């Protein structure tokens, strides 16, 4: 599994925690920044990361900003991306099982690192259930083709 990781200035500390988790778990990942002291614009990180997941270069992506919202809105503009804003473990599991989410977004100003690490572990290790959920995802893909 290859994972791409990014944040804006609002998510730098949480991104570091998640990078540590990925390293400790021997997961192959690329951290594309930001290397920012000053404020940056979240679409400048979300969209390139999402494009690299959509192209197949990475299997999954993890995006962090202050709230997770800007990252989610931006990433979901890229065709083929299902970026889920998640701040609890139940949703982390459900969004893999039901939505086959290929990106997760979180807000450093919303949750602490302990919860974020549990969310990411759950999300990375939960499989899509397909079945009736596949139809629903296909409807999103069909809309993207219009
Ligand atoms: C930056 O101040 C903040 O707006 C950003 O990190 C994010 O929360 C946007 O959705």
PDB file of C-alpha atoms and ligand atoms in Angstrom, residues 8-11 39-40 42 64-71 109, ligand 1:
ATOM      1  CA  UNK A   8      -1.544  23.029   5.330  1.00  0.00           C
ATOM      2  CA  UNK A   9      -0.083  25.156   8.159  1.00  0.00           C
ATOM      3  CA  UNK A  10      -3.103  24.278  10.318  1.00  0.00           C
ATOM      4  CA  UNK A  11      -2.232  20.581  10.248  1.00  0.00           C
ATOM      5  CA  UNK A  39       0.063  30.288   6.175  1.00  0.00           C
ATOM      6  CA  UNK A  40      -0.479  28.477   2.877  1.00  0.00           C
ATOM      7  CA  UNK A  42      -5.012  24.174   1.467  1.00  0.00           C
ATOM      8  CA  UNK A  64      -4.908  17.472   7.391  1.00  0.00           C
ATOM      9  CA  UNK A  65      -5.817  21.117   7.869  1.00  0.00           C
ATOM     10  CA  UNK A  66      -7.280  23.095  10.755  1.00  0.00           C
ATOM     11  CA  UNK A  67     -10.745  21.586  10.409  1.00  0.00           C
ATOM     12  CA  UNK A  68     -10.290  18.984   7.674  1.00  0.00           C
ATOM     13  CA  UNK A  69     -13.076  20.700   5.768  1.00  0.00           C
ATOM     14  CA  UNK A  70     -11.077  22.691   3.210  1.00  0.00           C
ATOM     15  CA  UNK A  71      -8.979  19.624   2.409  1.00  0.00           C
ATOM     16  CA  UNK A 109      -7.902  21.980  15.617  1.00  0.00           C
TER      17      UNK A 109
HETATM   18  C1  LIG B   1      -6.449  27.787   7.927  1.00  0.00           C
HETATM   19  O1  LIG B   1      -6.547  28.846   8.816  1.00  0.00           O
HETATM   20  C2  LIG B   1      -7.740  26.991   7.914  1.00  0.00           C
HETATM   21  O2  LIG B   1      -8.743  27.725   7.298  1.00  0.00           O
HETATM   22  C3  LIG B   1      -7.533  25.668   7.223  1.00  0.00           C
HETATM   23  O3  LIG B   1      -6.522  24.964   7.860  1.00  0.00           O
HETATM   24  C4  LIG B   1      -8.723  24.742   7.178  1.00  0.00           C
HETATM   25  O4  LIG B   1      -9.281  24.595   8.438  1.00  0.00           O
HETATM   26  C5  LIG B   1      -9.728  25.043   6.158  1.00  0.00           C
HETATM   27  O5  LIG B   1     -10.721  24.326   5.981  1.00  0.00           O
END
